[in-house]
N, CA, C and O atoms as a GROMACS GRO file, in nm:
protein
  440
    1MET      N    1   1.554   3.224  -2.626
    1MET     CA    2   1.509   3.127  -2.528
    1MET      C    3   1.357   3.141  -2.506
    1MET      O    4   1.286   3.042  -2.494
    2LEU      N    5   1.310   3.263  -2.502
    2LEU     CA    6   1.167   3.287  -2.484
    2LEU      C    7   1.087   3.228  -2.599
    2LEU      O    8   0.978   3.175  -2.578
    3ALA      N    9   1.141   3.236  -2.720
    3ALA     CA   10   1.074   3.177  -2.837
    3ALA      C   11   1.062   3.026  -2.823
    3ALA      O   12   0.960   2.969  -2.861
    4LEU      N   13   1.163   2.961  -2.769
    4LEU     CA   14   1.158   2.815  -2.746
    4LEU      C   15   1.049   2.779  -2.647
    4LEU      O   16   0.980   2.678  -2.663
    5LEU      N   17   1.033   2.861  -2.546
    5LEU     CA   18   0.931   2.836  -2.445
    5LEU      C   19   0.791   2.838  -2.507
    5LEU      O   20   0.707   2.754  -2.474
    6PHE      N   21   0.766   2.935  -2.595
    6PHE     CA   22   0.634   2.947  -2.655
    6PHE      C   23   0.609   2.848  -2.768
    6PHE      O   24   0.493   2.824  -2.802
    7THR      N   25   0.713   2.790  -2.826
    7THR     CA   26   0.695   2.693  -2.934
    7THR      C   27   0.696   2.550  -2.882
    7THR      O   28   0.660   2.458  -2.956
    8ALA      N   29   0.738   2.529  -2.759
    8ALA     CA   30   0.742   2.394  -2.702
    8ALA      C   31   0.599   2.346  -2.675
    8ALA      O   32   0.511   2.425  -2.642
    9HIS      N   33   0.579   2.218  -2.690
    9HIS     CA   34   0.447   2.160  -2.662
    9HIS      C   35   0.425   2.154  -2.512
    9HIS      O   36   0.511   2.107  -2.437
   10TRP      N   37   0.312   2.200  -2.470
   10TRP     CA   38   0.277   2.200  -2.329
   10TRP      C   39   0.179   2.087  -2.303
   10TRP      O   40   0.068   2.085  -2.356
   11GLU      N   41   0.222   1.993  -2.219
   11GLU     CA   42   0.132   1.883  -2.184
   11GLU      C   43   0.077   1.909  -2.045
   11GLU      O   44   0.149   1.903  -1.946
   12GLU      N   45  -0.050   1.938  -2.041
   12GLU     CA   46  -0.114   1.968  -1.915
   12GLU      C   47  -0.155   1.838  -1.847
   12GLU      O   48  -0.212   1.749  -1.910
   13ALA      N   49  -0.126   1.828  -1.720
   13ALA     CA   50  -0.162   1.710  -1.644
   13ALA      C   51  -0.314   1.703  -1.633
   13ALA      O   52  -0.382   1.804  -1.612
   14GLU      N   53  -0.367   1.583  -1.647
   14GLU     CA   54  -0.511   1.566  -1.630
   14GLU      C   55  -0.535   1.500  -1.495
   14GLU      O   56  -0.487   1.390  -1.468
   15ILE      N   57  -0.607   1.568  -1.412
   15ILE     CA   58  -0.641   1.516  -1.280
   15ILE      C   59  -0.792   1.504  -1.273
   15ILE      O   60  -0.864   1.598  -1.306
   16VAL      N   61  -0.839   1.388  -1.231
   16VAL     CA   62  -0.983   1.364  -1.221
   16VAL      C   63  -1.020   1.333  -1.077
   16VAL      O   64  -0.937   1.285  -0.999
   17ASP      N   65  -1.143   1.361  -1.043
   17ASP     CA   66  -1.193   1.330  -0.909
   17ASP      C   67  -1.253   1.191  -0.912
   17ASP      O   68  -1.344   1.163  -0.990
   18VAL      N   69  -1.202   1.103  -0.826
   18VAL     CA   70  -1.246   0.964  -0.821
   18VAL      C   71  -1.328   0.942  -0.694
   18VAL      O   72  -1.287   0.980  -0.584
   19LYS      N   73  -1.445   0.881  -0.711
   19LYS     CA   74  -1.536   0.855  -0.599
   19LYS      C   75  -1.463   0.778  -0.489
   19LYS      O   76  -1.392   0.681  -0.518
   20ASP      N   77  -1.480   0.820  -0.366
   20ASP     CA   78  -1.420   0.757  -0.248
   20ASP      C   79  -1.267   0.761  -0.249
   20ASP      O   80  -1.203   0.686  -0.175
   21ARG      N   81  -1.208   0.847  -0.334
   21ARG     CA   82  -1.063   0.850  -0.346
   21ARG      C   83  -1.010   0.992  -0.351
   21ARG      O   84  -0.905   1.021  -0.294
   22GLY      N   85  -1.082   1.081  -0.420
   22GLY     CA   86  -1.035   1.218  -0.436
   22GLY      C   87  -0.962   1.237  -0.568
   22GLY      O   88  -0.983   1.159  -0.661
   23PRO      N   89  -0.876   1.339  -0.578
   23PRO     CA   90  -0.809   1.369  -0.704
   23PRO      C   91  -0.704   1.264  -0.739
   23PRO      O   92  -0.627   1.221  -0.654
   24VAL      N   93  -0.703   1.224  -0.866
   24VAL     CA   94  -0.606   1.126  -0.917
   24VAL      C   95  -0.548   1.181  -1.046
   24VAL      O   96  -0.620   1.221  -1.137
   25ASP      N   97  -0.414   1.183  -1.053
   25ASP     CA   98  -0.344   1.225  -1.174
   25ASP      C   99  -0.343   1.109  -1.272
   25ASP      O  100  -0.303   0.998  -1.236
   26LEU      N  101  -0.386   1.132  -1.394
   26LEU     CA  102  -0.394   1.025  -1.494
   26LEU      C  103  -0.262   0.999  -1.566
   26LEU      O  104  -0.259   0.919  -1.660
   27ALA      N  105  -0.154   1.062  -1.525
   27ALA     CA  106  -0.025   1.045  -1.593
   27ALA      C  107   0.017   0.898  -1.607
   27ALA      O  108   0.063   0.861  -1.715
   28PRO      N  109   0.004   0.812  -1.504
   28PRO     CA  110   0.048   0.673  -1.521
   28PRO      C  111  -0.054   0.584  -1.594
   28PRO      O  112  -0.025   0.468  -1.622
   29PHE      N  113  -0.170   0.638  -1.625
   29PHE     CA  114  -0.277   0.560  -1.687
   29PHE      C  115  -0.277   0.574  -1.839
   29PHE      O  116  -0.237   0.678  -1.893
   30THR      N  117  -0.323   0.471  -1.905
   30THR     CA  118  -0.356   0.478  -2.046
   30THR      C  119  -0.508   0.482  -2.052
   30THR      O  120  -0.574   0.391  -2.003
   31CYS      N  121  -0.562   0.586  -2.113
   31CYS     CA  122  -0.707   0.604  -2.114
   31CYS      C  123  -0.764   0.584  -2.254
   31CYS      O  124  -0.700   0.617  -2.355
   32GLN      N  125  -0.884   0.531  -2.258
   32GLN     CA  126  -0.956   0.513  -2.383
   32GLN      C  127  -1.097   0.567  -2.366
   32GLN      O  128  -1.172   0.523  -2.279
   33ASP      N  129  -1.132   0.663  -2.451
   33ASP     CA  130  -1.269   0.713  -2.451
   33ASP      C  131  -1.359   0.608  -2.517
   33ASP      O  132  -1.320   0.544  -2.614
   34VAL      N  133  -1.479   0.593  -2.462
   34VAL     CA  134  -1.574   0.493  -2.511
   34VAL      C  135  -1.695   0.566  -2.566
   34VAL      O  136  -1.755   0.649  -2.498
   35THR      N  137  -1.732   0.534  -2.689
   35THR     CA  138  -1.847   0.599  -2.751
   35THR      C  139  -1.960   0.501  -2.779
   35THR      O  140  -2.070   0.542  -2.817
   36ARG      N  141  -1.936   0.373  -2.761
   36ARG     CA  142  -2.038   0.273  -2.796
   36ARG      C  143  -2.114   0.218  -2.675
   36ARG      O  144  -2.185   0.119  -2.688
   37SER      N  145  -2.100   0.281  -2.561
   37SER     CA  146  -2.169   0.235  -2.441
   37SER      C  147  -2.252   0.350  -2.384
   37SER      O  148  -2.207   0.464  -2.381
   38SER      N  149  -2.372   0.318  -2.338
   38SER     CA  150  -2.454   0.420  -2.274
   38SER      C  151  -2.422   0.432  -2.124
   38SER      O  152  -2.471   0.522  -2.056
   39VAL      N  153  -2.341   0.340  -2.074
   39VAL     CA  154  -2.308   0.337  -1.932
   39VAL      C  155  -2.165   0.386  -1.906
   39VAL      O  156  -2.143   0.466  -1.815
   40ILE      N  157  -2.070   0.341  -1.986
   40ILE     CA  158  -1.928   0.370  -1.965
   40ILE      C  159  -1.882   0.468  -2.071
   40ILE      O  160  -1.904   0.447  -2.190
   41SER      N  161  -1.816   0.577  -2.027
   41SER     CA  162  -1.768   0.674  -2.124
   41SER      C  163  -1.616   0.680  -2.134
   41SER      O  164  -1.563   0.737  -2.229
   42ARG      N  165  -1.546   0.621  -2.037
   42ARG     CA  166  -1.399   0.621  -2.042
   42ARG      C  167  -1.344   0.512  -1.952
   42ARG      O  168  -1.397   0.486  -1.844
   43VAL      N  169  -1.237   0.448  -1.999
   43VAL     CA  170  -1.167   0.346  -1.921
   43VAL      C  171  -1.019   0.383  -1.920
   43VAL      O  172  -0.959   0.403  -2.025
   44CYS      N  173  -0.961   0.391  -1.801
   44CYS     CA  174  -0.818   0.421  -1.785
   44CYS      C  175  -0.755   0.306  -1.708
   44CYS      O  176  -0.813   0.255  -1.612
   45TYR      N  177  -0.634   0.266  -1.750
   45TYR     CA  178  -0.568   0.152  -1.687
   45TYR      C  179  -0.420   0.181  -1.665
   45TYR      O  180  -0.351   0.230  -1.755
   46ASP      N  181  -0.373   0.150  -1.546
   46ASP     CA  182  -0.232   0.160  -1.511
   46ASP      C  183  -0.178   0.017  -1.504
   46ASP      O  184  -0.205  -0.055  -1.408
   47THR      N  185  -0.101  -0.022  -1.605
   47THR     CA  186  -0.050  -0.159  -1.616
   47THR      C  187   0.036  -0.197  -1.497
   47THR      O  188   0.026  -0.309  -1.446
   48GLU      N  189   0.122  -0.106  -1.452
   48GLU     CA  190   0.215  -0.138  -1.344
   48GLU      C  191   0.144  -0.172  -1.213
   48GLU      O  192   0.179  -0.270  -1.147
   49SER      N  193   0.045  -0.092  -1.176
   49SER     CA  194  -0.024  -0.116  -1.049
   49SER      C  195  -0.152  -0.197  -1.065
   49SER      O  196  -0.215  -0.233  -0.966
   50ARG      N  197  -0.192  -0.224  -1.191
   50ARG     CA  198  -0.315  -0.298  -1.222
   50ARG      C  199  -0.440  -0.228  -1.167
   50ARG      O  200  -0.533  -0.292  -1.119
   51ARG      N  201  -0.438  -0.095  -1.176
   51ARG     CA  202  -0.552  -0.013  -1.132
   51ARG      C  203  -0.630   0.031  -1.254
   51ARG      O  204  -0.572   0.065  -1.357
   52MET      N  205  -0.762   0.031  -1.243
   52MET     CA  206  -0.850   0.074  -1.350
   52MET      C  207  -0.942   0.184  -1.297
   52MET      O  208  -0.996   0.174  -1.187
   53LEU      N  209  -0.957   0.288  -1.377
   53LEU     CA  210  -1.056   0.391  -1.349
   53LEU      C  211  -1.162   0.383  -1.457
   53LEU      O  212  -1.130   0.375  -1.576
   54VAL      N  213  -1.286   0.385  -1.417
   54VAL     CA  214  -1.397   0.380  -1.512
   54VAL      C  215  -1.485   0.501  -1.488
   54VAL      O  216  -1.526   0.529  -1.376
   55GLN      N  217  -1.512   0.573  -1.597
   55GLN     CA  218  -1.603   0.688  -1.588
   55GLN      C  219  -1.741   0.640  -1.631
   55GLN      O  220  -1.762   0.602  -1.746
   56ARG      N  221  -1.833   0.642  -1.535
   56ARG     CA  222  -1.972   0.604  -1.561
   56ARG      C  223  -2.059   0.719  -1.514
   56ARG      O  224  -2.044   0.770  -1.403
   57TYR      N  225  -2.151   0.760  -1.602
   57TYR     CA  226  -2.243   0.869  -1.567
   57TYR      C  227  -2.167   0.989  -1.512
   57TYR      O  228  -2.208   1.050  -1.413
   58ALA      N  229  -2.055   1.024  -1.576
   58ALA     CA  230  -1.972   1.141  -1.546
   58ALA      C  231  -1.892   1.130  -1.415
   58ALA      O  232  -1.826   1.226  -1.377
   59ALA      N  233  -1.897   1.017  -1.347
   59ALA     CA  234  -1.821   0.999  -1.223
   59ALA      C  235  -1.718   0.887  -1.242
   59ALA      O  236  -1.748   0.784  -1.302
   60TYR      N  237  -1.598   0.909  -1.190
   60TYR     CA  238  -1.493   0.807  -1.198
   60TYR      C  239  -1.497   0.719  -1.074
   60TYR      O  240  -1.522   0.765  -0.962
   61GLN      N  241  -1.473   0.590  -1.095
   61GLN     CA  242  -1.459   0.493  -0.987
   61GLN      C  243  -1.332   0.415  -1.010
   61GLN      O  244  -1.293   0.392  -1.125
   62GLN      N  245  -1.266   0.374  -0.902
   62GLN     CA  246  -1.139   0.302  -0.911
   62GLN      C  247  -1.158   0.155  -0.877
   62GLN      O  248  -1.235   0.120  -0.788
   63TYR      N  249  -1.086   0.070  -0.948
   63TYR     CA  250  -1.088  -0.075  -0.925
   63TYR      C  251  -0.944  -0.123  -0.918
   63TYR      O  252  -0.859  -0.076  -0.993
   64CYS      N  253  -0.916  -0.216  -0.827
   64CYS     CA  254  -0.779  -0.260  -0.798
   64CYS      C  255  -0.753  -0.404  -0.840
   64CYS      O  256  -0.845  -0.485  -0.849
   65ASP      N  257  -0.627  -0.433  -0.866
   65ASP     CA  258  -0.581  -0.568  -0.903
   65ASP      C  259  -0.657  -0.625  -1.022
   65ASP      O  260  -0.692  -0.743  -1.022
   66VAL      N  261  -0.682  -0.542  -1.121
   66VAL     CA  262  -0.756  -0.585  -1.240
   66VAL      C  263  -0.656  -0.638  -1.343
   66VAL      O  264  -0.567  -0.564  -1.386
   67PRO      N  265  -0.670  -0.765  -1.384
   67PRO     CA  266  -0.579  -0.819  -1.485
   67PRO      C  267  -0.600  -0.751  -1.621
   67PRO      O  268  -0.711  -0.709  -1.654
   68LYS      N  269  -0.493  -0.742  -1.698
   68LYS     CA  270  -0.501  -0.677  -1.830
   68LYS      C  271  -0.602  -0.747  -1.920
   68LYS      O  272  -0.669  -0.681  -1.999
   69ASP      N  273  -0.614  -0.881  -1.911
   69ASP     CA  274  -0.710  -0.951  -1.998
   69ASP      C  275  -0.854  -0.915  -1.962
   69ASP      O  276  -0.941  -0.923  -2.048
   70THR      N  277  -0.879  -0.876  -1.838
   70THR     CA  278  -1.013  -0.831  -1.800
   70THR      C  279  -1.044  -0.696  -1.864
   70THR      O  280  -1.156  -0.672  -1.907
   71ILE      N  281  -0.944  -0.609  -1.871
   71ILE     CA  282  -0.962  -0.479  -1.938
   71ILE      C  283  -0.992  -0.501  -2.086
   71ILE      O  284  -1.084  -0.441  -2.141
   72GLU      N  285  -0.914  -0.589  -2.149
   72GLU     CA  286  -0.934  -0.618  -2.292
   72GLU      C  287  -1.073  -0.678  -2.316
   72GLU      O  288  -1.141  -0.642  -2.413
   73ALA      N  289  -1.115  -0.769  -2.228
   73ALA     CA  290  -1.248  -0.829  -2.243
   73ALA      C  291  -1.358  -0.723  -2.228
   73ALA      O  292  -1.456  -0.725  -2.301
   74LEU      N  293  -1.340  -0.632  -2.132
   74LEU     CA  294  -1.438  -0.524  -2.113
   74LEU      C  295  -1.446  -0.438  -2.239
   74LEU      O  296  -1.556  -0.410  -2.289
   75LEU      N  297  -1.331  -0.396  -2.290
   75LEU     CA  298  -1.330  -0.308  -2.407
   75LEU      C  299  -1.382  -0.375  -2.533
   75LEU      O  300  -1.428  -0.308  -2.625
   76ASN      N  301  -1.374  -0.508  -2.539
   76ASN     CA  302  -1.419  -0.582  -2.657
   76ASN      C  303  -1.555  -0.649  -2.641
   76ASN      O  304  -1.604  -0.714  -2.733
   77ALA      N  305  -1.615  -0.633  -2.525
   77ALA     CA  306  -1.744  -0.698  -2.498
   77ALA      C  307  -1.854  -0.642  -2.589
   77ALA      O  308  -1.854  -0.525  -2.624
   78ARG      N  309  -1.945  -0.729  -2.625
   78ARG     CA  310  -2.060  -0.686  -2.707
   78ARG      C  311  -2.140  -0.578  -2.635
   78ARG      O  312  -2.180  -0.478  -2.694
   79SER      N  313  -2.161  -0.599  -2.506
   79SER     CA  314  -2.225  -0.499  -2.422
   79SER      C  315  -2.131  -0.470  -2.305
   79SER      O  316  -2.117  -0.550  -2.213
   80MET      N  317  -2.067  -0.355  -2.310
   80MET     CA  318  -1.972  -0.319  -2.205
   80MET      C  319  -2.039  -0.308  -2.069
   80MET      O  320  -1.983  -0.349  -1.967
   81GLY      N  321  -2.160  -0.251  -2.067
   81GLY     CA  322  -2.232  -0.237  -1.940
   81GLY      C  323  -2.264  -0.371  -1.877
   81GLY      O  324  -2.248  -0.388  -1.756
   82GLN      N  325  -2.310  -0.467  -1.957
   82GLN     CA  326  -2.341  -0.600  -1.905
   82GLN      C  327  -2.215  -0.669  -1.857
   82GLN      O  328  -2.215  -0.730  -1.750
   83TYR      N  329  -2.107  -0.661  -1.934
   83TYR     CA  330  -1.981  -0.723  -1.892
   83TYR      C  331  -1.932  -0.659  -1.762
   83TYR      O  332  -1.891  -0.730  -1.669
   84PHE      N  333  -1.938  -0.527  -1.755
   84PHE     CA  334  -1.894  -0.455  -1.636
   84PHE      C  335  -1.972  -0.501  -1.512
   84PHE      O  336  -1.914  -0.530  -1.408
   85ASN      N  337  -2.104  -0.506  -1.526
   85ASN     CA  338  -2.188  -0.546  -1.412
   85ASN      C  339  -2.165  -0.691  -1.372
   85ASN      O  340  -2.165  -0.722  -1.253
   86ALA      N  341  -2.147  -0.780  -1.469
   86ALA     CA  342  -2.132  -0.923  -1.440
   86ALA      C  343  -1.991  -0.960  -1.391
   86ALA      O  344  -1.976  -1.053  -1.313
   87ASN      N  345  -1.889  -0.888  -1.437
   87ASN     CA  346  -1.752  -0.932  -1.410
   87ASN      C  347  -1.667  -0.837  -1.328
   87ASN      O  348  -1.565  -0.878  -1.274
   88ILE      N  349  -1.707  -0.714  -1.316
   88ILE     CA  350  -1.627  -0.616  -1.242
   88ILE      C  351  -1.694  -0.581  -1.109
   88ILE      O  352  -1.628  -0.578  -1.005
   89THR      N  353  -1.824  -0.554  -1.113
   89THR     CA  354  -1.891  -0.511  -0.990
   89THR      C  355  -1.978  -0.618  -0.925
   89THR      O  356  -2.038  -0.593  -0.820
   90ALA      N  357  -1.988  -0.736  -0.985
   90ALA     CA  358  -2.071  -0.842  -0.927
   90ALA      C  359  -2.013  -0.885  -0.792
   90ALA      O  360  -1.893  -0.911  -0.780
   91ALA      N  361  -2.099  -0.893  -0.692
   91ALA     CA  362  -2.055  -0.932  -0.558
   91ALA      C  363  -2.028  -1.082  -0.552
   91ALA      O  364  -2.104  -1.162  -0.606
   92GLY      N  365  -1.920  -1.117  -0.484
   92GLY     CA  366  -1.886  -1.257  -0.462
   92GLY      C  367  -1.962  -1.313  -0.344
   92GLY      O  368  -2.052  -1.249  -0.290
   93ARG      N  369  -1.924  -1.431  -0.304
   93ARG     CA  370  -1.992  -1.497  -0.190
   93ARG      C  371  -1.980  -1.418  -0.061
   93ARG      O  372  -2.070  -1.419   0.023
   94ASP      N  373  -1.867  -1.348  -0.045
   94ASP     CA  374  -1.848  -1.271   0.078
   94ASP      C  375  -1.914  -1.134   0.071
   94ASP      O  376  -1.905  -1.056   0.166
   95GLY      N  377  -1.980  -1.104  -0.042
   95GLY     CA  378  -2.051  -0.978  -0.056
   95GLY      C  379  -1.967  -0.864  -0.110
   95GLY      O  380  -2.019  -0.755  -0.134
   96SER      N  381  -1.837  -0.888  -0.129
   96SER     CA  382  -1.752  -0.780  -0.181
   96SER      C  383  -1.732  -0.794  -0.332
   96SER      O  384  -1.742  -0.903  -0.388
   97GLU      N  385  -1.705  -0.682  -0.395
   97GLU     CA  386  -1.676  -0.680  -0.538
   97GLU      C  387  -1.536  -0.736  -0.559
   97GLU      O  388  -1.448  -0.712  -0.476
   98PRO      N  389  -1.513  -0.809  -0.668
   98PRO     CA  390  -1.382  -0.871  -0.688
   98PRO      C  391  -1.266  -0.772  -0.703
   98PRO      O  392  -1.152  -0.807  -0.671
   99TYR      N  393  -1.291  -0.652  -0.750
   99TYR     CA  394  -1.185  -0.556  -0.772
   99TYR      C  395  -1.201  -0.430  -0.686
   99TYR      O  396  -1.152  -0.323  -0.720
  100ASP      N  397  -1.271  -0.446  -0.575
  100ASP     CA  398  -1.294  -0.336  -0.482
  100ASP      C  399  -1.162  -0.292  -0.421
  100ASP      O  400  -1.086  -0.376  -0.371
  101CYS      N  401  -1.132  -0.163  -0.424
  101CYS     CA  402  -1.006  -0.111  -0.369
  101CYS      C  403  -1.009  -0.090  -0.219
  101CYS      O  404  -0.903  -0.080  -0.156
  102ARG      N  405  -1.125  -0.082  -0.162
  102ARG     CA  406  -1.133  -0.047  -0.020
  102ARG      C  407  -1.056  -0.140   0.072
  102ARG      O  408  -0.990  -0.092   0.163
  103PRO      N  409  -1.062  -0.274   0.053
  103PRO     CA  410  -0.986  -0.359   0.144
  103PRO      C  411  -0.836  -0.355   0.118
  103PRO      O  412  -0.758  -0.400   0.201
  104ARG      N  413  -0.795  -0.303   0.003
  104ARG     CA  414  -0.655  -0.297  -0.034
  104ARG      C  415  -0.603  -0.155  -0.018
  104ARG      O  416  -0.680  -0.060  -0.014
  105LYS      N  417  -0.475  -0.144  -0.009
  105LYS     CA  418  -0.415  -0.011  -0.004
  105LYS      C  419  -0.396   0.041  -0.146
  105LYS      O  420  -0.319  -0.016  -0.223
  106ALA      N  421  -0.464   0.147  -0.180
  106ALA     CA  422  -0.453   0.207  -0.312
  106ALA      C  423  -0.330   0.297  -0.316
  106ALA      O  424  -0.300   0.364  -0.218
  107PRO      N  425  -0.259   0.300  -0.430
  107PRO     CA  426  -0.139   0.384  -0.440
  107PRO      C  427  -0.176   0.533  -0.447
  107PRO      O  428  -0.288   0.570  -0.482
  108SER      N  429  -0.080   0.613  -0.414
  108SER     CA  430  -0.099   0.757  -0.428
  108SER      C  431  -0.061   0.797  -0.569
  108SER      O  432   0.048   0.764  -0.615
  109TYR      N  433  -0.150   0.868  -0.638
  109TYR     CA  434  -0.123   0.915  -0.774
  109TYR      C  435  -0.103   1.065  -0.776
  109TYR      O  436  -0.124   1.127  -0.880
  110GLN      N  437  -0.065   1.123  -0.666
  110GLN     CA  438  -0.051   1.270  -0.663
  110GLN      C  439   0.095   1.305  -0.651
  110GLN      O  440   0.129   1.424  -0.647
   0.00000   0.00000   0.00000
């Protein structure tokens, strides 16, 4: 039995610190490392809750109610940083970001 324990694959949970949120377990997210952007280094998306985590300049930020086609457009954009600034963080008429989690209740990932 001890031999089985040492030969079994150990999957360590990855928990990241998210700005204005604290620790978040990435288990429900699908993450993609980004190497072609000087601004964005990782994008993680939880399809069920439509939550996106973006790692920019070594810090994670969370965005809520993000449609899957927006994630695909971001990942396929010619310039991910420009797309991100124009479509994810651009302030609307009311001054809020379209995918800002603060006005919404964010799920617990712990």
